[in-house]
mmCIF file of C-alpha atoms in Angstrom:
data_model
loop_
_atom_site.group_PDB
_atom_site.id
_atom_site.type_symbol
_atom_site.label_atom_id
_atom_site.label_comp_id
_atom_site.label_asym_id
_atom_site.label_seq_id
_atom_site.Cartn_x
_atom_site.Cartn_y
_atom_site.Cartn_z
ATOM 1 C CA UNK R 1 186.895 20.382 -78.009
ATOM 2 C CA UNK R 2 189.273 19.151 -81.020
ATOM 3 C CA UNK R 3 188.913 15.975 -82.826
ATOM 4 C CA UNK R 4 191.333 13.618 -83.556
ATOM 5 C CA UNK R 5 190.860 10.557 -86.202
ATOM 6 C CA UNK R 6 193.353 7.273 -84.941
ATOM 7 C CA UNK R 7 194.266 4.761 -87.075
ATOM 8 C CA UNK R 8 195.885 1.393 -86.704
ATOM 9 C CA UNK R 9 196.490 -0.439 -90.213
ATOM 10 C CA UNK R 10 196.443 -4.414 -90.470
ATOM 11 C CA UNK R 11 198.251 -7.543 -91.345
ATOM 12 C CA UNK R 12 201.387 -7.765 -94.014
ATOM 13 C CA UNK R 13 204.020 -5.928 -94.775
ATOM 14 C CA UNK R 14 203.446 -1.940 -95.489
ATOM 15 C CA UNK R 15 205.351 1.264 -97.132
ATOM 16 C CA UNK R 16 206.625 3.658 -95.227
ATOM 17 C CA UNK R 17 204.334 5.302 -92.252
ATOM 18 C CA UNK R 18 205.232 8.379 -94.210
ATOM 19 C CA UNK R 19 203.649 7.293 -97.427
ATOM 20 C CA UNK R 20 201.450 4.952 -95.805
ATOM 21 C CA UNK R 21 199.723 7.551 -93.444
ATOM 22 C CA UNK R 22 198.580 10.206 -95.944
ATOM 23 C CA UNK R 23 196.588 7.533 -98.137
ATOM 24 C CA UNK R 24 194.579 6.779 -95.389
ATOM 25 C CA UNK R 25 194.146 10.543 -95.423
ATOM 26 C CA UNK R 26 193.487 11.076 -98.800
ATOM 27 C CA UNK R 27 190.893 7.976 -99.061
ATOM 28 C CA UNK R 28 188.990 9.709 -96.455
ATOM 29 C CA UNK R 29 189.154 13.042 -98.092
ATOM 30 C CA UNK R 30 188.329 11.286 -101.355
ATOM 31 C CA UNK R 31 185.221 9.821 -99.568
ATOM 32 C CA UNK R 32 183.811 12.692 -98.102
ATOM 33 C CA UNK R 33 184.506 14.737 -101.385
ATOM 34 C CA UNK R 34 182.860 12.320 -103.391
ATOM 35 C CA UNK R 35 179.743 11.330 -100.832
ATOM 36 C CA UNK R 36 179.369 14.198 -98.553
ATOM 37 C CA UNK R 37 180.336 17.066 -100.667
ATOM 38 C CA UNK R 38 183.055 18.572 -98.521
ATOM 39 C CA UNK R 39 186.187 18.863 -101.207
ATOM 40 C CA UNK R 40 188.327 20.817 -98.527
ATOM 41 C CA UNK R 41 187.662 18.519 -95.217
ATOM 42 C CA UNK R 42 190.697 18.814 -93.089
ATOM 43 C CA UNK R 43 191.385 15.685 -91.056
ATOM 44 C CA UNK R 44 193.791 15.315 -87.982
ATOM 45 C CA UNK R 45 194.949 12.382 -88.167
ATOM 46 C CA UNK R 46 197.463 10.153 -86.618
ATOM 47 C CA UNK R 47 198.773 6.386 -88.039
ATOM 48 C CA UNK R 48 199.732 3.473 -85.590
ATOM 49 C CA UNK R 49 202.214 2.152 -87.792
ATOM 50 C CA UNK R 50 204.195 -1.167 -86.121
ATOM 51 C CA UNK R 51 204.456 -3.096 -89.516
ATOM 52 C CA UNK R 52 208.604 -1.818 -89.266
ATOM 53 C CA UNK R 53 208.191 -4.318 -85.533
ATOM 54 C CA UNK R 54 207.969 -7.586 -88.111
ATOM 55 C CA UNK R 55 208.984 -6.784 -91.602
ATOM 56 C CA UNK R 56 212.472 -5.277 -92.242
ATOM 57 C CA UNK R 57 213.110 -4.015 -94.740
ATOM 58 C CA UNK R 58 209.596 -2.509 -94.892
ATOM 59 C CA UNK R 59 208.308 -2.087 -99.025
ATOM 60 C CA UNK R 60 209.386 0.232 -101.349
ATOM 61 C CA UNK R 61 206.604 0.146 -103.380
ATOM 62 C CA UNK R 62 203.471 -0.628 -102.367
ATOM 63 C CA UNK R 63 201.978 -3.649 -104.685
ATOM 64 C CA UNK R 64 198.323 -2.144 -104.180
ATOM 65 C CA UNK R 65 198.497 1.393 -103.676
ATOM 66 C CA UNK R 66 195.712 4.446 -103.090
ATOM 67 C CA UNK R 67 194.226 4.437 -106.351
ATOM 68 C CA UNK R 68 190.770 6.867 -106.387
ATOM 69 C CA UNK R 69 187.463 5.431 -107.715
ATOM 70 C CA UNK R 70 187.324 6.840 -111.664
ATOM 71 C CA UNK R 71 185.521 10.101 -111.584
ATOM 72 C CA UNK R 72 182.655 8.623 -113.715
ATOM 73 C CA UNK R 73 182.431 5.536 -111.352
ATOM 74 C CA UNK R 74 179.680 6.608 -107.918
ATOM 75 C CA UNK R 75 181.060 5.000 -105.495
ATOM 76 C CA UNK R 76 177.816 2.823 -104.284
ATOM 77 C CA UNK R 77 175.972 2.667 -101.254
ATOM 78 C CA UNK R 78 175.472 -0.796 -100.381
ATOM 79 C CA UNK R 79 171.576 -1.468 -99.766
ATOM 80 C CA UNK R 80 170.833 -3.905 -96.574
ATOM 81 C CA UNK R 81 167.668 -5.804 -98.521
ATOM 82 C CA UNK R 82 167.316 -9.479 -99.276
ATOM 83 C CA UNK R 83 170.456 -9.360 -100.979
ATOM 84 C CA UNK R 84 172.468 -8.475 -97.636
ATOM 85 C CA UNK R 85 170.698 -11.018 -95.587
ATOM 86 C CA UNK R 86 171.880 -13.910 -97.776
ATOM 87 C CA UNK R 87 175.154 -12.898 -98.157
ATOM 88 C CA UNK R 88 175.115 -12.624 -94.186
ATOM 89 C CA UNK R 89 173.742 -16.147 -94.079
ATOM 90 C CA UNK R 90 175.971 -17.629 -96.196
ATOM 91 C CA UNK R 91 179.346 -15.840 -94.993
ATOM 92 C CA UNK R 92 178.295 -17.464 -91.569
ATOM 93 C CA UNK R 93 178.512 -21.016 -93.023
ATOM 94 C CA UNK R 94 182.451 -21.590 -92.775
ATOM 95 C CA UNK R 95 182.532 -19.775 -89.195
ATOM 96 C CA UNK R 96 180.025 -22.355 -88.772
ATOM 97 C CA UNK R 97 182.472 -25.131 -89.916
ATOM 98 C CA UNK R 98 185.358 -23.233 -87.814
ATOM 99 C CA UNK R 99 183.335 -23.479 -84.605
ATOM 100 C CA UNK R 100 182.661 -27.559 -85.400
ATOM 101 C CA UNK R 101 186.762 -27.989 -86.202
ATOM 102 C CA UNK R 102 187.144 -26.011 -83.095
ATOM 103 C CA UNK R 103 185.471 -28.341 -81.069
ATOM 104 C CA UNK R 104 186.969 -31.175 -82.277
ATOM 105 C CA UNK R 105 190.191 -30.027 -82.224
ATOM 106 C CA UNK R 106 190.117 -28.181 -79.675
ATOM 107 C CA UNK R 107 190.325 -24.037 -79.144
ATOM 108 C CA UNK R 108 194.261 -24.404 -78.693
ATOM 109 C CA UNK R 109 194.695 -26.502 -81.266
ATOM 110 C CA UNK R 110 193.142 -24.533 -84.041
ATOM 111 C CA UNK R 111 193.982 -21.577 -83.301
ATOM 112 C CA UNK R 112 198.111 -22.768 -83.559
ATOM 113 C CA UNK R 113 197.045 -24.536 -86.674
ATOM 114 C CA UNK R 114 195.012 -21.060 -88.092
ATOM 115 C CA UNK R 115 197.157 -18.053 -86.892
ATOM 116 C CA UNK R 116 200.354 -19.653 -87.473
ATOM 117 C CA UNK R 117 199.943 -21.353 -90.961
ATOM 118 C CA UNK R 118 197.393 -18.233 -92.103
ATOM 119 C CA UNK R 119 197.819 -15.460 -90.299
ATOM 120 C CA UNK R 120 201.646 -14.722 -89.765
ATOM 121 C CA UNK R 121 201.594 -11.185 -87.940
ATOM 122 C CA UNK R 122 198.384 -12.157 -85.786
ATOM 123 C CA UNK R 123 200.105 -15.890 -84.780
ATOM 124 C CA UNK R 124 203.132 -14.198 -83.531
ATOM 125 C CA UNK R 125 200.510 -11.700 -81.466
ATOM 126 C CA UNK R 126 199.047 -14.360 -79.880
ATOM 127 C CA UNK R 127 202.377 -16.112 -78.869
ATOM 128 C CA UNK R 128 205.168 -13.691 -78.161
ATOM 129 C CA UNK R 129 204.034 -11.218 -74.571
ATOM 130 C CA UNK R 130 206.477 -9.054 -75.467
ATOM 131 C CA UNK R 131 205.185 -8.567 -79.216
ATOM 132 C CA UNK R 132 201.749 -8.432 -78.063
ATOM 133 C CA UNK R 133 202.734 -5.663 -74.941
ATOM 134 C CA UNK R 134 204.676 -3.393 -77.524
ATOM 135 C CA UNK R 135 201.329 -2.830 -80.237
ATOM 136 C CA UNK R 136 198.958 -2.319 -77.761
ATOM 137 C CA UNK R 137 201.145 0.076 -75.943
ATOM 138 C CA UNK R 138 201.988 1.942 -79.261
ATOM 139 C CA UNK R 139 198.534 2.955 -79.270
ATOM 140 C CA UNK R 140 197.560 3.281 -75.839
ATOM 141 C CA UNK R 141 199.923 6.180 -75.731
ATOM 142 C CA UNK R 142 198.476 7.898 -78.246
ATOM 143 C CA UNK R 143 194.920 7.702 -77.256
ATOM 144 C CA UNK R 144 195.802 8.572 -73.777
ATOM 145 C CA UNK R 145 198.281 11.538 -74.770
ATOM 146 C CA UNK R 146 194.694 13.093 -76.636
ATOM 147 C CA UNK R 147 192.679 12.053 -74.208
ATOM 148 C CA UNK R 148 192.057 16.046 -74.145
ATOM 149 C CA UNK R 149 190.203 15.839 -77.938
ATOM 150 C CA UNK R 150 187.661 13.523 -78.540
ATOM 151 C CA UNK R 151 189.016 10.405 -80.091
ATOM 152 C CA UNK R 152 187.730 8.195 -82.888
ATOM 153 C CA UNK R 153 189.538 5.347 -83.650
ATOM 154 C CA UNK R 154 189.610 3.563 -86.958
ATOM 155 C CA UNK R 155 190.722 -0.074 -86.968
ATOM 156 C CA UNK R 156 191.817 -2.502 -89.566
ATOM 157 C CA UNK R 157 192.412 -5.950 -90.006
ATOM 158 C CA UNK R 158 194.065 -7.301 -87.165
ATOM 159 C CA UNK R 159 194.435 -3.742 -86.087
ATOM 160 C CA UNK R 160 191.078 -4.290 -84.449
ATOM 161 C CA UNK R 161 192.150 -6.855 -82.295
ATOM 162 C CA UNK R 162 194.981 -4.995 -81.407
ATOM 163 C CA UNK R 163 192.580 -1.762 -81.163
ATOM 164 C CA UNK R 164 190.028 -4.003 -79.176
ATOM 165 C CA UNK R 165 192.866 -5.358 -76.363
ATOM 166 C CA UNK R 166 194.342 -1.645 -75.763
ATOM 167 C CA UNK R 167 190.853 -0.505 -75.100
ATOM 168 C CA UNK R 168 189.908 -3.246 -72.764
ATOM 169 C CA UNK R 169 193.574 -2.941 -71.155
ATOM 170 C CA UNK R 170 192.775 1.409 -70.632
ATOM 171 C CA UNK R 171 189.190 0.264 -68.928
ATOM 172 C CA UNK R 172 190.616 -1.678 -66.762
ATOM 173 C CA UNK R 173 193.299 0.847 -65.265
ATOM 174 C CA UNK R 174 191.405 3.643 -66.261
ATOM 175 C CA UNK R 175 188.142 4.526 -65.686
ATOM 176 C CA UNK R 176 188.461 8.096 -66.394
ATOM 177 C CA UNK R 177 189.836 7.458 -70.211
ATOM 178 C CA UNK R 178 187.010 7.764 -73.123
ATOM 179 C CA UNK R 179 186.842 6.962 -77.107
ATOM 180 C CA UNK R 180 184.118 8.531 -79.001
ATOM 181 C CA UNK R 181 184.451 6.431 -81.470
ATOM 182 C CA UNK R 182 185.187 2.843 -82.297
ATOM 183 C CA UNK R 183 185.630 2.138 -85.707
ATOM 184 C CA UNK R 184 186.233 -1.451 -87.089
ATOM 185 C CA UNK R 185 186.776 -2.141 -90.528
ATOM 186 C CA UNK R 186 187.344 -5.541 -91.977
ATOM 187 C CA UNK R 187 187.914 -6.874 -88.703
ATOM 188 C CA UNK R 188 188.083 -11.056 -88.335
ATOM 189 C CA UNK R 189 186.891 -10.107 -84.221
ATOM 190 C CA UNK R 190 184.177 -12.327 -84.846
ATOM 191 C CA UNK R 191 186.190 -15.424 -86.311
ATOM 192 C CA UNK R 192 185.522 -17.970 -83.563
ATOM 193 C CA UNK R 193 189.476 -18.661 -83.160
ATOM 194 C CA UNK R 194 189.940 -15.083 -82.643
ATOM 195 C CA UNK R 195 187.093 -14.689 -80.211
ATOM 196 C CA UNK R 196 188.081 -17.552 -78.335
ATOM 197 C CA UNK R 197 191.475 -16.128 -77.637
ATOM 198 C CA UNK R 198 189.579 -12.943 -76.563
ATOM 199 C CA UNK R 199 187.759 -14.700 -74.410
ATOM 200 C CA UNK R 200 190.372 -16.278 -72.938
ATOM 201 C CA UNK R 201 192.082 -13.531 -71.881
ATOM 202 C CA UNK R 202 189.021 -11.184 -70.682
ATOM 203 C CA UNK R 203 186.665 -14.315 -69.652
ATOM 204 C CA UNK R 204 183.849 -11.939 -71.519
ATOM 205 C CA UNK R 205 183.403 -10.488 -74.986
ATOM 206 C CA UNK R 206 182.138 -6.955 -74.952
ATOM 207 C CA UNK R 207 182.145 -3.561 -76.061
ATOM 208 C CA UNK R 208 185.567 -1.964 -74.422
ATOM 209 C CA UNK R 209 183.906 -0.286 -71.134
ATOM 210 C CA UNK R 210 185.365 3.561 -72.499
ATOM 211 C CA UNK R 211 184.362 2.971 -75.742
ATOM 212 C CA UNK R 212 180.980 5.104 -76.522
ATOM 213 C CA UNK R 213 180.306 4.290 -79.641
ATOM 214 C CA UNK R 214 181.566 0.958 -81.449
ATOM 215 C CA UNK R 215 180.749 0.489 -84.917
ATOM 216 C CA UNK R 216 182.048 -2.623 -87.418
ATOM 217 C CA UNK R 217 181.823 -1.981 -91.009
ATOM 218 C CA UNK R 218 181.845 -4.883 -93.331
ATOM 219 C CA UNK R 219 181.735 -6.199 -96.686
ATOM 220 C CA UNK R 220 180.318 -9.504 -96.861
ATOM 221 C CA UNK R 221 182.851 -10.466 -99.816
ATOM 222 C CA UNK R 222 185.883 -9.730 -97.461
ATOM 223 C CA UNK R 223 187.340 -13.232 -96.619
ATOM 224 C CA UNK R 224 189.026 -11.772 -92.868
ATOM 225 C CA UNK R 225 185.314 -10.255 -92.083
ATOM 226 C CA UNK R 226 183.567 -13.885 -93.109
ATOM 227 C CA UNK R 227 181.302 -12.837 -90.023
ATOM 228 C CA UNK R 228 179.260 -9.408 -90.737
ATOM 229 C CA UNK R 229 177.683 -8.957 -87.330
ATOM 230 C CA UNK R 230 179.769 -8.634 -84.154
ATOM 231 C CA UNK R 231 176.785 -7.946 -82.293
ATOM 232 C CA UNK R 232 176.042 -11.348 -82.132
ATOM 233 C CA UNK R 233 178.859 -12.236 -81.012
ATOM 234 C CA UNK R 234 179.964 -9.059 -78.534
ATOM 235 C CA UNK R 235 177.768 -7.691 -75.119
ATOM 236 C CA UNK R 236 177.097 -4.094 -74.652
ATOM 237 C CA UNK R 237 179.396 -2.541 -72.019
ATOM 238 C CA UNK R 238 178.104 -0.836 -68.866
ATOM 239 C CA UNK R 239 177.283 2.133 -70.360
ATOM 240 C CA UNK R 240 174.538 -0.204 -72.493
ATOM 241 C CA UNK R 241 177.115 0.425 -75.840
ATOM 242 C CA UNK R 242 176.308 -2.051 -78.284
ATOM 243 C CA UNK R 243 178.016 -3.010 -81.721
ATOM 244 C CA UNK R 244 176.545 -1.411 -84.528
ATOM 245 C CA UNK R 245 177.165 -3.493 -87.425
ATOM 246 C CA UNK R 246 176.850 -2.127 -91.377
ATOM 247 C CA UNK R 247 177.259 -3.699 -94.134
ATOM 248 C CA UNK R 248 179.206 -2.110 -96.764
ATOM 249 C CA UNK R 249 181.026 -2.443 -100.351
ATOM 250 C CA UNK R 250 184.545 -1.586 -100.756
ATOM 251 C CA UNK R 251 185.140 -0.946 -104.130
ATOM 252 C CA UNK R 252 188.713 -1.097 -104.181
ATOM 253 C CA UNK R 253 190.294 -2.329 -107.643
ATOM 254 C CA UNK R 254 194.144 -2.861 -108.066
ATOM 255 C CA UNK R 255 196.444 -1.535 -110.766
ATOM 256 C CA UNK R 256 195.523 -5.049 -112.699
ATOM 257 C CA UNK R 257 192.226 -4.366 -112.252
ATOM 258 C CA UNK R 258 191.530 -6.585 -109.396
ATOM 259 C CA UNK R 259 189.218 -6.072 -106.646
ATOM 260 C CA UNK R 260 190.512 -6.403 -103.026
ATOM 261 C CA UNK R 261 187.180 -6.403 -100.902
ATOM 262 C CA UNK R 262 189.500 -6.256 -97.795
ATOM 263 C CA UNK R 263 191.942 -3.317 -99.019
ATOM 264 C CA UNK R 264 191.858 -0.561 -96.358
ATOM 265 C CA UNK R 265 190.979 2.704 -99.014
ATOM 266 C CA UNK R 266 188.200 1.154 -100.067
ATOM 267 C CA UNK R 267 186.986 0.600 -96.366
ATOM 268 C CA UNK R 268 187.938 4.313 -95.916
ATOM 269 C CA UNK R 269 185.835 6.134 -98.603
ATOM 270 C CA UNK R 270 183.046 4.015 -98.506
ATOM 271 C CA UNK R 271 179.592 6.252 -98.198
ATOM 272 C CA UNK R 272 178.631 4.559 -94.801
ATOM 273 C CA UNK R 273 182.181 5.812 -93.687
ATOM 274 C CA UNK R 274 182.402 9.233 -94.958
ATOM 275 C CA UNK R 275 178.677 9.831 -93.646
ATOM 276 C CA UNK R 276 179.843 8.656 -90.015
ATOM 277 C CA UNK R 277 182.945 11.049 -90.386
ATOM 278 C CA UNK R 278 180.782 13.928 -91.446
ATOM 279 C CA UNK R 279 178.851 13.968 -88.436
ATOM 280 C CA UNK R 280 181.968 14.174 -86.088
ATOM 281 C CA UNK R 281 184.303 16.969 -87.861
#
């Protein structure tokens, strides 16, 4: 059976799909290259672009575009010892402070006063049906038209939550329907706002029940991914599929010389991630 590698890209304004498609391509390449040895891996691969559904004109040029890690630079492995744990710890603190706010304000409340003032794209997901029906149908199409390959799906940003819906949504009228592989990658699933609104719509948070593998990469300096460990947060599905969490570093540095910890190539190439991908082409 073929494989097929899904994307769905995040929040803000993007290029082109056609430019914006092969650098997630070549950020994977450059990953398993670089980490796994394989120079010539090919990779089918198909974008979910919808950033053209809320930005016109969409960007010429992109203000933070594929740049690879120098070839003197390894691109690290990020070790889970003490270190990990109290970053963990401490990115918890302000979901911490979320959850009191929440509570005091109310789960409504916030989560007008977060997504809309905050989170542009994901505040007009949450309040316009007819947005929200047209992304997750954009990729429930493709994932059912290969439904004859096995499927891993790579989600970023508030892709995920977009990614996470579409799933739940082909469980439900589908039992038949299966995804290899869930891939999150700085993914805000387990901001409380964002769960609550999950929960509000599915009255449980869990592992999408045709999902058979769900994992949630992170690096604890990404502000959108403040909490590491969806497994605390998210149930296994029937099927006993649990989140598997892993904490990585995304070494992505700008043309200024920058870093974005939440920048999607970085995510992409990451050893964790090129490992994973190894395994399955």
């Amino acid at each position: 059976m073929s494989h097929i590698i899904i994307g769905i890209h995040g929040l803000a304004n993007k290029p082109p799909k056609e430019q914006h498609e092969p650098d997630w391509v070549t950020a994977i390449q450059e990953g398993l290259a670089r980490n796994c040895l394989l120079p010539d891996a090919r990779v089918h691969f198909d974008l979910i672009f919808w950033a053209h559904l809320k930005y016109n004109p969409l960007l010429t040029t992109d203000p933070e575009p594929y740049l690879p890690t120098p070839v003197n630079q390894p691109i690290a492995k990020y070790r889970d010892g003490w270190l990990s744990m109290a970053r963990a710890y401490v990115s918890d603190i302000p979901g911490d402070m979320i959850t009191k706010a929440r509570e005091w304000l109310g789960v409504s409340s916030l989560t007008d006063l977060v997504l809309s003032k905050k989170l542009t794209d994901l505040g007009a997901y949450y309040r316009e049906p007819d947005y929200r029906k047209t992304l997750r149908d954009l990729l429930k199409k493709v994932i059912t038209d290969n439904q004859s390959k096995r499927i891993t799906l790579i989600a970023h940003s508030m892709g995920s939550i977009i990614a996470y819906d579409a799933l739940r949504e082909l469980g439900r009228d589908n039992v038949t329907m299966r995804v290899d592989n869930f891939i999150t990658i700085g993914s805000p699933l387990g901001i409380p706002t964002v769960a609550a609104a999950i929960h509000k719509e599915w009255n449980t948070l869990r592992t999408p029940s045709i999902v058979r593998r769900w994992l949630n990469f992170a690096d604890p300096r990404d502000p959108v991914a403040i909490d590491t460990h969806l497994r605390n947060d998210y149930d296994a599905n029937d099927q006993g599929v649990e989140v598997e969490d892993d904490v990585i570093l995304n070494n992505y540095v700008n043309v200024q010389g920058q870093p974005n910890y939440h920048k999607i190539y970085g995510y992409l190439r990451c050893p964790e991630m090129s490992e994973m991908l190894r395994g399955i082409l």
